[in-house]
Amino acid sequence: MDVFIQGIVQAFQLLIHGDPEVLRIGALSLAVSLSATAISLLIGVSLGTALGLTRFVGRRFLVSLINTGMGTPPVVVGLVVTILLWRNGPLGVLHLLFTPQAMIIAQVIISLPIITGFTMASIQQVDPKLRLQMLALGASRLQLLWLLIKETRLPLLAAVMAGFGAIISEVGASMMVGGNIKGQTRVFTTAIVQETGKGEFGLAMALSIILMVLVFFVNLALTTIQQKSRLR
Amino acid sequence: MNQSHMPELPYALEASNLSVILGGQKVLEIPSLHVLPNQVLIVIGPNGSGKTTLLLSLALLLRPASGTISFDGQSISNGSEILRLRRRFAVVFQESLLLNTTVWDNVTLGLRMRGFKNDETKVRTQKWLERFGIASLARRQAKRLSGGEAKRVSLARAFALQPEVLFLDEPFAALDSPTRQALIQDLGHVLRETGVTTVMVTHDRNEALALADRVAVLINGRLRQIGLPEEVFSSPADEEVAGFVGVENILPGAVVAQKDGIASVSIEGRQIEAVSRLLPGAKVTVCLRPEDVTLTVPEPKAAASTARNRLSGRLVTTSHLDSQVRVTLDCGFPLVALITQRSCAELGLAPGREVVASFKASSVHLIARSSVFQTTGAV
């Protein structure tokens, strides 16, 4: 039990003193995961909308693939990205392995299926007659898409939360493609793994608490937007 | 159809050789349909007759398998034209189909998408919110409105566009009766004020009677009759139309005599008279609306009546509707009459009672089965 109390105390100490290493880890964690979420959102919403609105041969296969992707273990993604970015791998010339960019790539791959799947499901549950009504009001193709996305903003925000939650908390891929290099690619989860391994339970606990609080506030912000737009 | 009384105007909207196939089945086949400018055309028909399909085709929201639709004298072909033309129309569906935002934003939506300036959008939105009595709801969330309020929003949204053709697809079907009555009245006023060319589909005959300049009857994907409402309701073109427009007495008969435009018709051995120029020998279907039949009890000195037809019969059943009583008689053939609750009580009607059914010769409509001379043409 001591470990927990010690962790909480240490967490406060680290925050109050503005420990530079903790601040760096926090900033990088947020930067990597938020950029990955943003990129996934951009690609996933387009892809999900397209999949939700069209019918083509092989669609069912693609949808199954995406649903499987939602449950892909991060270590598998980490492995694949590592192989791709390895010095003499197909993308080795980019020299991205063990950089934050590599971590973003891996996290995009993890969160993309989640956001795509959620988007597709929410677009599909919009009444087809509403689409017809929008066309009847004079919507062009682009206007129609924009309206549908706006209309599904509540489930889409849930998709953002789910996507962000999945990658801010994953450790396997970040560890493999980032390498947990101090001051460069160390994020909360990899640092927690390392400190735990070293037996520094107090510090690990402190980092965990800070991570949880951070995730809580990001989700609180998203939830506020979501509920506000529902009740306004 | 006799349209000689119509002024010679170009058609606002015209469909020719229109056919729509859904799920491998031909659900609509319309050789020709004209929508006259500044008129309300109401297409009635039973559920599943293809009314919505027809409306969507005319509104350019459903691509027909074949056929052309012309608007303003131009036939519509390519895609970019369709968007441009849709922006001259407006459609109100059975469901209100509002977006999850405020009433104001819902009403301005079409105007914004059509590229109207902010000032114009504001003025029109305010005007139509007021016109439909919902200006006080402007800031409310659309999803929190009652059914009647939501319907008013969707009507305001359509009228704010000032469409050249307005399409209404069963706009009142989902509303409760008092709300529906109020809204039909309001819509009637607005339609007359604006004079907007309108196509509405409904299965409700009363809505057609309340709002239509012309009525078309669609059954099984085919237009069976089109004409003035009173024409269609009193002189249906065939038995199915007769059944749909509320003619409950549809009886087989034969013309046995003809004098000065009055035909004597024999039904099951009993004779009635009808205003018709059909000649003796013509096999006919006799149509008579139940509300055109009045009932009396036999009395020695019967009250004078202008009704040419007086048939004695025996009352078989009575069934009570809203404020009326539906009475079935046996006059040698079954005859249905619709009378008020009050006269039912006054006459002391009960099964087995002897009654006299009277109706005017002009209330009887004859459909020729083996035509000798037709009084009324089909479509």
mmCIF file with all atom_site columns, C-alpha atoms in Angstrom, chain B residues 239-320:
data_model
loop_
_atom_site.group_PDB
_atom_site.id
_atom_site.type_symbol
_atom_site.label_atom_id
_atom_site.label_alt_id
_atom_site.label_comp_id
_atom_site.label_asym_id
_atom_site.label_entity_id
_atom_site.label_seq_id
_atom_site.pdbx_PDB_ins_code
_atom_site.Cartn_x
_atom_site.Cartn_y
_atom_site.Cartn_z
_atom_site.occupancy
_atom_site.B_iso_or_equiv
_atom_site.pdbx_formal_charge
_atom_site.auth_seq_id
_atom_site.auth_comp_id
_atom_site.auth_asym_id
_atom_site.auth_atom_id
_atom_site.pdbx_PDB_model_num
ATOM 1  C CA . GLU B 1 239 ? -64.090 0.366  -60.468 1.00 0.00 ? 239 GLU B CA 1
ATOM 2  C CA . GLU B 1 240 ? -60.756 0.470  -58.647 1.00 0.00 ? 240 GLU B CA 1
ATOM 3  C CA . VAL B 1 241 ? -60.669 4.259  -58.730 1.00 0.00 ? 241 VAL B CA 1
ATOM 4  C CA . ALA B 1 242 ? -64.278 4.281  -57.566 1.00 0.00 ? 242 ALA B CA 1
ATOM 5  C CA . GLY B 1 243 ? -63.373 2.030  -54.663 1.00 0.00 ? 243 GLY B CA 1
ATOM 6  C CA . PHE B 1 244 ? -60.402 4.182  -53.699 1.00 0.00 ? 244 PHE B CA 1
ATOM 7  C CA . VAL B 1 245 ? -62.207 7.523  -53.835 1.00 0.00 ? 245 VAL B CA 1
ATOM 8  C CA . GLY B 1 246 ? -64.871 6.292  -51.432 1.00 0.00 ? 246 GLY B CA 1
ATOM 9  C CA . VAL B 1 247 ? -67.648 5.096  -53.672 1.00 0.00 ? 247 VAL B CA 1
ATOM 10 C CA . GLU B 1 248 ? -68.911 2.204  -51.628 1.00 0.00 ? 248 GLU B CA 1
ATOM 11 C CA . ASN B 1 249 ? -71.790 1.200  -53.837 1.00 0.00 ? 249 ASN B CA 1
ATOM 12 C CA . ILE B 1 250 ? -70.287 -0.355 -56.922 1.00 0.00 ? 250 ILE B CA 1
ATOM 13 C CA . LEU B 1 251 ? -72.917 -2.510 -58.603 1.00 0.00 ? 251 LEU B CA 1
ATOM 14 C CA . PRO B 1 252 ? -73.245 -4.250 -61.938 1.00 0.00 ? 252 PRO B CA 1
ATOM 15 C CA . GLY B 1 253 ? -76.232 -3.174 -64.035 1.00 0.00 ? 253 GLY B CA 1
ATOM 16 C CA . ALA B 1 254 ? -77.551 -2.669 -67.546 1.00 0.00 ? 254 ALA B CA 1
ATOM 17 C CA . VAL B 1 255 ? -79.184 0.312  -69.218 1.00 0.00 ? 255 VAL B CA 1
ATOM 18 C CA . VAL B 1 256 ? -82.742 -0.572 -70.196 1.00 0.00 ? 256 VAL B CA 1
ATOM 19 C CA . ALA B 1 257 ? -84.060 2.804  -71.375 1.00 0.00 ? 257 ALA B CA 1
ATOM 20 C CA . GLN B 1 258 ? -82.806 6.245  -72.299 1.00 0.00 ? 258 GLN B CA 1
ATOM 21 C CA . LYS B 1 259 ? -84.773 9.485  -72.366 1.00 0.00 ? 259 LYS B CA 1
ATOM 22 C CA . ASP B 1 260 ? -83.446 13.047 -72.409 1.00 0.00 ? 260 ASP B CA 1
ATOM 23 C CA . GLY B 1 261 ? -80.164 12.222 -70.774 1.00 0.00 ? 261 GLY B CA 1
ATOM 24 C CA . ILE B 1 262 ? -81.714 10.066 -68.088 1.00 0.00 ? 262 ILE B CA 1
ATOM 25 C CA . ALA B 1 263 ? -80.871 6.396  -68.299 1.00 0.00 ? 263 ALA B CA 1
ATOM 26 C CA . SER B 1 264 ? -82.930 3.735  -66.601 1.00 0.00 ? 264 SER B CA 1
ATOM 27 C CA . VAL B 1 265 ? -80.646 1.088  -65.194 1.00 0.00 ? 265 VAL B CA 1
ATOM 28 C CA . SER B 1 266 ? -81.612 -2.330 -63.984 1.00 0.00 ? 266 SER B CA 1
ATOM 29 C CA . ILE B 1 267 ? -79.698 -3.704 -61.011 1.00 0.00 ? 267 ILE B CA 1
ATOM 30 C CA . GLU B 1 268 ? -80.679 -7.207 -59.914 1.00 0.00 ? 268 GLU B CA 1
ATOM 31 C CA . GLY B 1 269 ? -84.141 -6.674 -61.308 1.00 0.00 ? 269 GLY B CA 1
ATOM 32 C CA . ARG B 1 270 ? -84.698 -3.284 -59.630 1.00 0.00 ? 270 ARG B CA 1
ATOM 33 C CA . GLN B 1 271 ? -84.640 -0.110 -61.612 1.00 0.00 ? 271 GLN B CA 1
ATOM 34 C CA . ILE B 1 272 ? -82.896 3.158  -60.829 1.00 0.00 ? 272 ILE B CA 1
ATOM 35 C CA . GLU B 1 273 ? -82.361 6.288  -62.865 1.00 0.00 ? 273 GLU B CA 1
ATOM 36 C CA . ALA B 1 274 ? -79.077 7.970  -63.577 1.00 0.00 ? 274 ALA B CA 1
ATOM 37 C CA . VAL B 1 275 ? -77.994 11.078 -65.447 1.00 0.00 ? 275 VAL B CA 1
ATOM 38 C CA . SER B 1 276 ? -76.246 9.485  -68.415 1.00 0.00 ? 276 SER B CA 1
ATOM 39 C CA . ARG B 1 277 ? -76.449 9.336  -72.184 1.00 0.00 ? 277 ARG B CA 1
ATOM 40 C CA . LEU B 1 278 ? -75.650 5.660  -72.380 1.00 0.00 ? 278 LEU B CA 1
ATOM 41 C CA . LEU B 1 279 ? -77.994 3.793  -74.665 1.00 0.00 ? 279 LEU B CA 1
ATOM 42 C CA . PRO B 1 280 ? -80.137 0.765  -73.827 1.00 0.00 ? 280 PRO B CA 1
ATOM 43 C CA . GLY B 1 281 ? -78.171 -2.442 -73.867 1.00 0.00 ? 281 GLY B CA 1
ATOM 44 C CA . ALA B 1 282 ? -75.054 -0.931 -72.336 1.00 0.00 ? 282 ALA B CA 1
ATOM 45 C CA . LYS B 1 283 ? -73.579 -3.009 -69.544 1.00 0.00 ? 283 LYS B CA 1
ATOM 46 C CA . VAL B 1 284 ? -72.552 -0.638 -66.766 1.00 0.00 ? 284 VAL B CA 1
ATOM 47 C CA . THR B 1 285 ? -71.009 -0.407 -63.334 1.00 0.00 ? 285 THR B CA 1
ATOM 48 C CA . VAL B 1 286 ? -73.193 1.743  -61.141 1.00 0.00 ? 286 VAL B CA 1
ATOM 49 C CA . CYS B 1 287 ? -71.332 4.008  -58.713 1.00 0.00 ? 287 CYS B CA 1
ATOM 50 C CA . LEU B 1 288 ? -73.058 5.741  -55.836 1.00 0.00 ? 288 LEU B CA 1
ATOM 51 C CA . ARG B 1 289 ? -71.387 7.413  -52.851 1.00 0.00 ? 289 ARG B CA 1
ATOM 52 C CA . PRO B 1 290 ? -72.921 6.341  -49.540 1.00 0.00 ? 290 PRO B CA 1
ATOM 53 C CA . GLU B 1 291 ? -73.215 9.951  -48.327 1.00 0.00 ? 291 GLU B CA 1
ATOM 54 C CA . ASP B 1 292 ? -75.478 10.703 -51.310 1.00 0.00 ? 292 ASP B CA 1
ATOM 55 C CA . VAL B 1 293 ? -78.075 8.241  -50.080 1.00 0.00 ? 293 VAL B CA 1
ATOM 56 C CA . THR B 1 294 ? -80.738 9.531  -47.669 1.00 0.00 ? 294 THR B CA 1
ATOM 57 C CA . LEU B 1 295 ? -82.934 7.255  -45.609 1.00 0.00 ? 295 LEU B CA 1
ATOM 58 C CA . THR B 1 296 ? -86.530 7.668  -44.512 1.00 0.00 ? 296 THR B CA 1
ATOM 59 C CA . VAL B 1 297 ? -89.028 5.341  -42.962 1.00 0.00 ? 297 VAL B CA 1
ATOM 60 C CA . PRO B 1 298 ? -92.058 4.424  -45.131 1.00 0.00 ? 298 PRO B CA 1
ATOM 61 C CA . GLU B 1 299 ? -95.016 6.744  -44.449 1.00 0.00 ? 299 GLU B CA 1
ATOM 62 C CA . PRO B 1 300 ? -98.364 7.065  -46.163 1.00 0.00 ? 300 PRO B CA 1
ATOM 63 C CA . LYS B 1 301 ? -97.782 10.693 -47.139 1.00 0.00 ? 301 LYS B CA 1
ATOM 64 C CA . ALA B 1 302 ? -94.075 10.799 -47.944 1.00 0.00 ? 302 ALA B CA 1
ATOM 65 C CA . ALA B 1 303 ? -92.349 14.141 -47.844 1.00 0.00 ? 303 ALA B CA 1
ATOM 66 C CA . ALA B 1 304 ? -91.800 15.657 -51.252 1.00 0.00 ? 304 ALA B CA 1
ATOM 67 C CA . SER B 1 305 ? -88.294 15.035 -52.496 1.00 0.00 ? 305 SER B CA 1
ATOM 68 C CA . THR B 1 306 ? -86.394 15.935 -55.613 1.00 0.00 ? 306 THR B CA 1
ATOM 69 C CA . ALA B 1 307 ? -84.779 12.518 -55.538 1.00 0.00 ? 307 ALA B CA 1
ATOM 70 C CA . ARG B 1 308 ? -85.730 10.516 -58.558 1.00 0.00 ? 308 ARG B CA 1
ATOM 71 C CA . ASN B 1 309 ? -84.787 7.256  -56.990 1.00 0.00 ? 309 ASN B CA 1
ATOM 72 C CA . ARG B 1 310 ? -86.753 5.824  -54.103 1.00 0.00 ? 310 ARG B CA 1
ATOM 73 C CA . LEU B 1 311 ? -86.054 2.253  -53.217 1.00 0.00 ? 311 LEU B CA 1
ATOM 74 C CA . SER B 1 312 ? -87.610 0.381  -50.376 1.00 0.00 ? 312 SER B CA 1
ATOM 75 C CA . GLY B 1 313 ? -85.461 -2.086 -48.565 1.00 0.00 ? 313 GLY B CA 1
ATOM 76 C CA . ARG B 1 314 ? -84.681 -3.768 -45.313 1.00 0.00 ? 314 ARG B CA 1
ATOM 77 C CA . LEU B 1 315 ? -81.949 -2.600 -42.975 1.00 0.00 ? 315 LEU B CA 1
ATOM 78 C CA . VAL B 1 316 ? -79.255 -5.241 -42.526 1.00 0.00 ? 316 VAL B CA 1
ATOM 79 C CA . THR B 1 317 ? -76.572 -3.721 -40.290 1.00 0.00 ? 317 THR B CA 1
ATOM 80 C CA . THR B 1 318 ? -75.493 -0.432 -38.803 1.00 0.00 ? 318 THR B CA 1
ATOM 81 C CA . SER B 1 319 ? -71.979 0.470  -37.724 1.00 0.00 ? 319 SER B CA 1
ATOM 82 C CA . HIS B 1 320 ? -70.959 3.653  -35.981 1.00 0.00 ? 320 HIS B CA 1
#
